[in-house]
Amino acid sequence: MDNLRKGFPVLEQYTYLNTAASGLLPEKVWEFRQEHDLDFLIKGSILKDKMGEMLTGVRESLGNFFNCAPNRVALVPNFSYGFNSILESIDKPAKFLLLENDYPSINWPVESRNFKVVYAGINQQLEQNILEKVEKEKPDFFAFSIVQYINGVKLGIDFLKKLKERFPELILIADGTQYFGTEAFDFDDSGIDIAVSSCYKWMNAGYGNGFMLFNESIQGKLNPKHLGFGSLQGKYKAHEGNFIGKFEPGHYDTLNFGSLKAAIQLIGRTGIDQIQQQIDKLKQQARDRFAEAGLLEGWIAERSQFSSLFNIKGDEKLFNKLRTEGIITSQRGDGIRISLHYYNSEKDLQHLFSILKI
């Protein structure tokens, strides 16, 4: 267990239950960043001459990790940049299905454009609500978070795969920011058409890096318009008019994207299966105890698909009490959000339980 916590100095000071707000910076990523900036200091443009080669390595690392061919991986600074560039690529009119009260960076950009929008409610019939809305409204796109940022409600990949099989014309656009890095994910087998994510949370890659994954058939259905000198730079963007180049118009920060590659390498060394096992163990213990104490909404406590992100009943006084005890959480919605990653431990949970008196 201790080896999973190694390399995260924050854990020596705090009980850190706040990865859903910001993942920790691992020492391995910090070391890469130190070496990178020292090289830049000493070499200047000689370092940047290798920018295309470095970004190709990042793209290939992402492709290998998520099972998506590198020529279908676009690098973006964050989820919102990528998602907005997708929306600008859609020829209107189009109809979107959204989830009520989903992450604002999904719903607001769609609502602010001239799309027709319908909604599915997030409740105990979530999957049924989605199926009924798609059947009745026949939307062109369904944009959603795989894991909800307030309460941790998770849409299972098996459900998304079946949804795509039943409605093959529906284009699924998934936000994986609260999901990627918590368990093994096979993009090409998921049924998702476009996955977009920032990487500063569960992938522990720091800020300023994100990615987009596209399935084979999506190219003819989008008309991306972002172009610039960077659109033709690199192994997978050599020809004019190439698809991913239209999402990567400008210069890229090798510090930030190199950090993403270093983070993926750390996940690889740790083992995504071991990461998933640790998270599964902790989230089951947490949910059982929270549910027994009546701190969760009943229907959420009963779902078969759930993440390691929970919203427990609690006010500002409790939030401040937790902080005083060195327990780092977030206030979200009407409660306190607890999020558990692989570097957390049963000791962390026991500390939390003791303060909550449950």
mmCIF file of C-alpha atoms in Angstrom, residues 21-22 41 91 95 97 136 141 146 173 206 271 275 347 358:
data_model
loop_
_atom_site.group_PDB
_atom_site.id
_atom_site.type_symbol
_atom_site.label_atom_id
_atom_site.label_comp_id
_atom_site.label_asym_id
_atom_site.label_seq_id
_atom_site.Cartn_x
_atom_site.Cartn_y
_atom_site.Cartn_z
ATOM 1 C CA ALA A 21 -11.024 19.164 -7.774
ATOM 2 C CA SER A 22 -7.319 18.762 -8.486
ATOM 3 C CA LEU A 41 17.099 27.504 -20.028
ATOM 4 C CA ASP A 91 -23.049 22.410 -39.090
ATOM 5 C CA LYS A 95 -30.235 18.596 -31.817
ATOM 6 C CA LEU A 97 -29.349 15.595 -25.678
ATOM 7 C CA LYS A 136 -38.636 10.132 -28.605
ATOM 8 C CA PHE A 141 -25.638 14.282 -30.438
ATOM 9 C CA ILE A 146 -19.077 9.725 -17.770
ATOM 10 C CA ILE A 173 -19.472 12.950 -26.979
ATOM 11 C CA GLY A 206 -0.800 18.899 -13.930
ATOM 12 C CA GLY A 271 -0.397 -0.565 -13.197
ATOM 13 C CA ILE A 275 -4.998 1.456 -9.469
ATOM 14 C CA LYS A 347 -6.247 4.995 7.166
ATOM 15 C CA ILE A 358 -19.857 7.349 11.691
#
